[in-house]
Amino acid sequence: MNTNALQKISYGVYLITTVSDGKQYGCVANSAMQITSSPPRIAVSLNHDNATHDAVLQSGVFAISILSTDVNPALIGGFGYRSSRDADKFADISVTPRHDMPVPDEAMAWIVCKVVDKMDAGSHMILLGEVIDCDVTNPDAFPMTYAYFHTVIKGKSPKNAPTYTPEESPHN
């Protein structure tokens, strides 16, 4: 099986954020998609090992920040390669609360959802969220794709990403 085929599926680069017990949580996700238009619903995929996963399940609400191709790569690194259990990922960034969810000001658009369903998918939980509110904050920006992140920025998938494959793993 050549798992490189899985890398050919189009993905975006998003920050999923929430607040639980007064603490802000966030992680990078590449799996987010609109499921329905009426009511508008979005599905996201979060690794069970992420602190953000547990916080979203507890709070029942999450924000999706859509990142653009000109986003500071340090924002992705800060949210993608550290755990909210060990670090305050929001310490050095500017955020605007959207329905009490922290949304980094660098986001080109944001969507706030309440969790209406979930499905365990092995290493990840798929969360279905009904859109509470959303807006575009930079209409001239281009959404970052995971392909752009890998080829132009030269970013690597963190171990909790659904697309992660160890460098030494053969793809036969």
PDB file of C-alpha atoms in Angstrom:
ATOM      1  CA  MET A   1       0.000   0.000   0.000  1.00  0.00           C
ATOM      2  CA  ASN A   2       1.435   3.384  -1.002  1.00  0.00           C
ATOM      3  CA  THR A   3       0.174   5.746   1.720  1.00  0.00           C
ATOM      4  CA  ASN A   4       1.655   8.682  -0.231  1.00  0.00           C
ATOM      5  CA  ALA A   5      -1.714   8.664  -2.031  1.00  0.00           C
ATOM      6  CA  LEU A   6      -3.271   9.969   1.203  1.00  0.00           C
ATOM      7  CA  GLN A   7      -0.994  13.028   0.994  1.00  0.00           C
ATOM      8  CA  LYS A   8      -2.689  13.932  -2.309  1.00  0.00           C
ATOM      9  CA  ILE A   9      -6.046  14.662  -0.662  1.00  0.00           C
ATOM     10  CA  SER A  10      -6.524  18.419  -0.421  1.00  0.00           C
ATOM     11  CA  TYR A  11      -6.389  19.840   3.098  1.00  0.00           C
ATOM     12  CA  GLY A  12      -6.301  23.267   4.682  1.00  0.00           C
ATOM     13  CA  VAL A  13      -4.419  24.568   7.697  1.00  0.00           C
ATOM     14  CA  TYR A  14      -6.660  25.640  10.553  1.00  0.00           C
ATOM     15  CA  LEU A  15      -6.417  26.467  14.234  1.00  0.00           C
ATOM     16  CA  ILE A  16      -9.104  24.912  16.403  1.00  0.00           C
ATOM     17  CA  THR A  17      -9.560  26.810  19.659  1.00  0.00           C
ATOM     18  CA  THR A  18     -11.806  26.666  22.679  1.00  0.00           C
ATOM     19  CA  VAL A  19     -12.081  27.700  26.316  1.00  0.00           C
ATOM     20  CA  SER A  20     -12.637  25.176  29.086  1.00  0.00           C
ATOM     21  CA  ASP A  21     -12.646  25.924  32.817  1.00  0.00           C
ATOM     22  CA  GLY A  22     -11.375  29.426  32.053  1.00  0.00           C
ATOM     23  CA  LYS A  23      -8.290  28.209  30.142  1.00  0.00           C
ATOM     24  CA  GLN A  24      -7.686  28.707  26.418  1.00  0.00           C
ATOM     25  CA  TYR A  25      -6.767  25.686  24.290  1.00  0.00           C
ATOM     26  CA  GLY A  26      -5.785  25.383  20.662  1.00  0.00           C
ATOM     27  CA  CYS A  27      -4.231  23.089  18.093  1.00  0.00           C
ATOM     28  CA  VAL A  28      -3.541  22.896  14.384  1.00  0.00           C
ATOM     29  CA  ALA A  29      -5.937  20.816  12.307  1.00  0.00           C
ATOM     30  CA  ASN A  30      -5.903  20.023   8.622  1.00  0.00           C
ATOM     31  CA  SER A  31      -9.265  18.280   8.510  1.00  0.00           C
ATOM     32  CA  ALA A  32     -12.209  20.662   8.459  1.00  0.00           C
ATOM     33  CA  MET A  33     -15.033  20.706   5.960  1.00  0.00           C
ATOM     34  CA  GLN A  34     -18.512  22.067   5.497  1.00  0.00           C
ATOM     35  CA  ILE A  35     -21.039  19.235   5.726  1.00  0.00           C
ATOM     36  CA  THR A  36     -24.380  21.022   5.235  1.00  0.00           C
ATOM     37  CA  SER A  37     -25.635  24.484   4.314  1.00  0.00           C
ATOM     38  CA  SER A  38     -28.944  24.493   6.152  1.00  0.00           C
ATOM     39  CA  PRO A  39     -28.273  24.511   8.973  1.00  0.00           C
ATOM     40  CA  PRO A  40     -24.606  25.240   8.283  1.00  0.00           C
ATOM     41  CA  ARG A  41     -22.506  22.464   9.846  1.00  0.00           C
ATOM     42  CA  ILE A  42     -18.770  21.867   9.854  1.00  0.00           C
ATOM     43  CA  ALA A  43     -16.845  18.696  10.704  1.00  0.00           C
ATOM     44  CA  VAL A  44     -13.370  18.788  12.238  1.00  0.00           C
ATOM     45  CA  SER A  45     -11.032  15.993  13.228  1.00  0.00           C
ATOM     46  CA  LEU A  46      -9.020  16.164  16.473  1.00  0.00           C
ATOM     47  CA  ASN A  47      -6.512  13.651  17.819  1.00  0.00           C
ATOM     48  CA  HIS A  48      -7.570  12.021  21.096  1.00  0.00           C
ATOM     49  CA  ASP A  49      -4.129  12.849  22.567  1.00  0.00           C
ATOM     50  CA  ASN A  50      -4.530  16.622  22.086  1.00  0.00           C
ATOM     51  CA  ALA A  51      -5.518  18.626  25.143  1.00  0.00           C
ATOM     52  CA  THR A  52      -7.726  20.669  22.802  1.00  0.00           C
ATOM     53  CA  HIS A  53      -9.736  17.530  22.010  1.00  0.00           C
ATOM     54  CA  ASP A  54     -10.676  17.076  25.672  1.00  0.00           C
ATOM     55  CA  ALA A  55     -11.352  20.786  26.143  1.00  0.00           C
ATOM     56  CA  VAL A  56     -13.696  20.959  23.124  1.00  0.00           C
ATOM     57  CA  LEU A  57     -15.633  17.939  24.367  1.00  0.00           C
ATOM     58  CA  GLN A  58     -15.957  19.569  27.792  1.00  0.00           C
ATOM     59  CA  SER A  59     -16.933  23.038  26.535  1.00  0.00           C
ATOM     60  CA  GLY A  60     -19.099  21.899  23.618  1.00  0.00           C
ATOM     61  CA  VAL A  61     -17.967  24.877  21.528  1.00  0.00           C
ATOM     62  CA  PHE A  62     -15.006  25.507  19.233  1.00  0.00           C
ATOM     63  CA  ALA A  63     -13.686  28.091  16.805  1.00  0.00           C
ATOM     64  CA  ILE A  64     -12.006  27.375  13.494  1.00  0.00           C
ATOM     65  CA  SER A  65      -9.472  29.973  12.403  1.00  0.00           C
ATOM     66  CA  ILE A  66      -8.760  29.768   8.693  1.00  0.00           C
ATOM     67  CA  LEU A  67      -5.134  30.654   8.029  1.00  0.00           C
ATOM     68  CA  SER A  68      -3.798  32.353   4.918  1.00  0.00           C
ATOM     69  CA  THR A  69      -0.655  31.751   2.891  1.00  0.00           C
ATOM     70  CA  ASP A  70       0.943  34.851   4.435  1.00  0.00           C
ATOM     71  CA  VAL A  71       0.382  33.819   8.063  1.00  0.00           C
ATOM     72  CA  ASN A  72       3.443  33.899  10.299  1.00  0.00           C
ATOM     73  CA  PRO A  73       4.737  30.290  10.337  1.00  0.00           C
ATOM     74  CA  ALA A  74       5.526  30.744  14.049  1.00  0.00           C
ATOM     75  CA  LEU A  75       1.772  30.771  14.706  1.00  0.00           C
ATOM     76  CA  ILE A  76       1.443  27.310  13.160  1.00  0.00           C
ATOM     77  CA  GLY A  77       4.534  26.098  14.998  1.00  0.00           C
ATOM     78  CA  GLY A  78       3.307  27.421  18.329  1.00  0.00           C
ATOM     79  CA  PHE A  79      -0.029  25.659  18.008  1.00  0.00           C
ATOM     80  CA  GLY A  80       1.137  22.537  16.173  1.00  0.00           C
ATOM     81  CA  TYR A  81       4.226  21.359  18.005  1.00  0.00           C
ATOM     82  CA  ARG A  82       3.418  22.064  21.666  1.00  0.00           C
ATOM     83  CA  SER A  83       0.674  20.847  23.956  1.00  0.00           C
ATOM     84  CA  SER A  84      -1.802  23.154  25.681  1.00  0.00           C
ATOM     85  CA  ARG A  85      -1.118  20.992  28.744  1.00  0.00           C
ATOM     86  CA  ASP A  86       2.456  22.302  28.895  1.00  0.00           C
ATOM     87  CA  ALA A  87       2.375  25.744  27.278  1.00  0.00           C
ATOM     88  CA  ASP A  88       0.203  28.836  27.007  1.00  0.00           C
ATOM     89  CA  LYS A  89      -0.068  28.927  23.218  1.00  0.00           C
ATOM     90  CA  PHE A  90      -1.860  32.277  23.384  1.00  0.00           C
ATOM     91  CA  ALA A  91       0.803  34.097  25.442  1.00  0.00           C
ATOM     92  CA  ASP A  92       2.503  35.906  22.555  1.00  0.00           C
ATOM     93  CA  ILE A  93      -0.303  36.346  20.046  1.00  0.00           C
ATOM     94  CA  SER A  94      -3.107  38.836  19.644  1.00  0.00           C
ATOM     95  CA  VAL A  95      -6.605  37.346  19.787  1.00  0.00           C
ATOM     96  CA  THR A  96     -10.139  38.657  19.537  1.00  0.00           C
ATOM     97  CA  PRO A  97     -12.864  36.748  21.368  1.00  0.00           C
ATOM     98  CA  ARG A  98     -15.625  35.542  19.074  1.00  0.00           C
ATOM     99  CA  HIS A  99     -18.553  34.207  21.101  1.00  0.00           C
ATOM    100  CA  ASP A 100     -16.045  33.773  23.964  1.00  0.00           C
ATOM    101  CA  MET A 101     -13.741  31.642  21.755  1.00  0.00           C
ATOM    102  CA  PRO A 102     -10.188  32.936  21.221  1.00  0.00           C
ATOM    103  CA  VAL A 103      -9.538  33.684  17.542  1.00  0.00           C
ATOM    104  CA  PRO A 104      -6.026  34.803  16.550  1.00  0.00           C
ATOM    105  CA  ASP A 105      -6.076  38.160  14.787  1.00  0.00           C
ATOM    106  CA  GLU A 106      -3.953  36.631  11.992  1.00  0.00           C
ATOM    107  CA  ALA A 107      -6.884  34.429  10.907  1.00  0.00           C
ATOM    108  CA  MET A 108      -8.247  35.393   7.491  1.00  0.00           C
ATOM    109  CA  ALA A 109     -11.685  34.066   8.508  1.00  0.00           C
ATOM    110  CA  TRP A 110     -13.245  32.395  11.518  1.00  0.00           C
ATOM    111  CA  ILE A 111     -16.149  30.100  12.301  1.00  0.00           C
ATOM    112  CA  VAL A 112     -17.588  29.386  15.752  1.00  0.00           C
ATOM    113  CA  CYS A 113     -19.520  26.139  16.197  1.00  0.00           C
ATOM    114  CA  LYS A 114     -21.366  24.286  18.912  1.00  0.00           C
ATOM    115  CA  VAL A 115     -20.770  20.550  18.960  1.00  0.00           C
ATOM    116  CA  VAL A 116     -23.912  18.689  17.885  1.00  0.00           C
ATOM    117  CA  ASP A 117     -22.463  15.214  17.304  1.00  0.00           C
ATOM    118  CA  LYS A 118     -19.228  13.249  17.423  1.00  0.00           C
ATOM    119  CA  MET A 119     -17.829  10.031  16.027  1.00  0.00           C
ATOM    120  CA  ASP A 120     -14.819   8.099  17.270  1.00  0.00           C
ATOM    121  CA  ALA A 121     -12.581   7.360  14.270  1.00  0.00           C
ATOM    122  CA  GLY A 122      -9.694   5.545  15.969  1.00  0.00           C
ATOM    123  CA  SER A 123      -6.850   7.953  16.721  1.00  0.00           C
ATOM    124  CA  HIS A 124      -9.132  10.950  16.062  1.00  0.00           C
ATOM    125  CA  MET A 125     -12.582  12.172  17.024  1.00  0.00           C
ATOM    126  CA  ILE A 126     -14.717  13.691  14.285  1.00  0.00           C
ATOM    127  CA  LEU A 127     -16.767  16.532  15.711  1.00  0.00           C
ATOM    128  CA  LEU A 128     -19.814  17.888  13.934  1.00  0.00           C
ATOM    129  CA  GLY A 129     -20.425  21.522  14.762  1.00  0.00           C
ATOM    130  CA  GLU A 130     -23.372  23.731  13.975  1.00  0.00           C
ATOM    131  CA  VAL A 131     -22.194  27.191  12.964  1.00  0.00           C
ATOM    132  CA  ILE A 132     -23.105  29.849  15.540  1.00  0.00           C
ATOM    133  CA  ASP A 133     -21.359  32.717  13.755  1.00  0.00           C
ATOM    134  CA  CYS A 134     -18.624  33.327  11.190  1.00  0.00           C
ATOM    135  CA  ASP A 135     -16.892  36.125   9.334  1.00  0.00           C
ATOM    136  CA  VAL A 136     -14.129  36.932   6.868  1.00  0.00           C
ATOM    137  CA  THR A 137     -11.535  39.280   8.337  1.00  0.00           C
ATOM    138  CA  ASN A 138      -9.178  39.479   5.336  1.00  0.00           C
ATOM    139  CA  PRO A 139     -11.105  39.030   2.066  1.00  0.00           C
ATOM    140  CA  ASP A 140      -7.988  39.492  -0.092  1.00  0.00           C
ATOM    141  CA  ALA A 141      -6.015  36.663   1.538  1.00  0.00           C
ATOM    142  CA  PHE A 142      -5.600  33.185   0.062  1.00  0.00           C
ATOM    143  CA  PRO A 143      -6.369  30.173   2.276  1.00  0.00           C
ATOM    144  CA  MET A 144      -3.347  28.060   3.098  1.00  0.00           C
ATOM    145  CA  THR A 145      -3.478  24.482   1.945  1.00  0.00           C
ATOM    146  CA  TYR A 146      -1.552  21.656   3.524  1.00  0.00           C
ATOM    147  CA  ALA A 147       0.313  21.230   0.213  1.00  0.00           C
ATOM    148  CA  TYR A 148       1.443  24.886   0.412  1.00  0.00           C
ATOM    149  CA  PHE A 149       2.477  24.372   4.037  1.00  0.00           C
ATOM    150  CA  HIS A 150       4.629  21.386   3.067  1.00  0.00           C
ATOM    151  CA  THR A 151       6.093  22.581  -0.253  1.00  0.00           C
ATOM    152  CA  VAL A 152       6.516  26.352   0.210  1.00  0.00           C
ATOM    153  CA  ILE A 153       6.872  26.787   3.969  1.00  0.00           C
ATOM    154  CA  LYS A 154       8.602  23.381   4.279  1.00  0.00           C
ATOM    155  CA  GLY A 155       6.468  22.522   7.312  1.00  0.00           C
ATOM    156  CA  LYS A 156       6.307  19.018   8.745  1.00  0.00           C
ATOM    157  CA  SER A 157       3.203  17.235  10.040  1.00  0.00           C
ATOM    158  CA  PRO A 158       3.161  16.969  13.836  1.00  0.00           C
ATOM    159  CA  LYS A 159       2.825  13.443  15.220  1.00  0.00           C
ATOM    160  CA  ASN A 160      -0.857  13.938  16.112  1.00  0.00           C
ATOM    161  CA  ALA A 161      -1.848  15.014  12.581  1.00  0.00           C
ATOM    162  CA  PRO A 162      -3.923  12.525  10.595  1.00  0.00           C
ATOM    163  CA  THR A 163      -1.424  12.920   7.732  1.00  0.00           C
ATOM    164  CA  TYR A 164       1.677  12.211   9.854  1.00  0.00           C
ATOM    165  CA  THR A 165       4.009   9.491   8.656  1.00  0.00           C
ATOM    166  CA  PRO A 166       7.373   8.874  10.289  1.00  0.00           C
ATOM    167  CA  GLU A 167      10.204   9.859   7.928  1.00  0.00           C
ATOM    168  CA  GLU A 168      11.793   6.416   8.240  1.00  0.00           C
ATOM    169  CA  SER A 169       8.572   4.555   7.417  1.00  0.00           C
ATOM    170  CA  PRO A 170       8.586   2.904   3.981  1.00  0.00           C
ATOM    171  CA  HIS A 171       5.517   3.611   1.833  1.00  0.00           C
ATOM    172  CA  ASN A 172       5.143   0.262   0.068  1.00  0.00           C
TER     173      ASN A 172
END
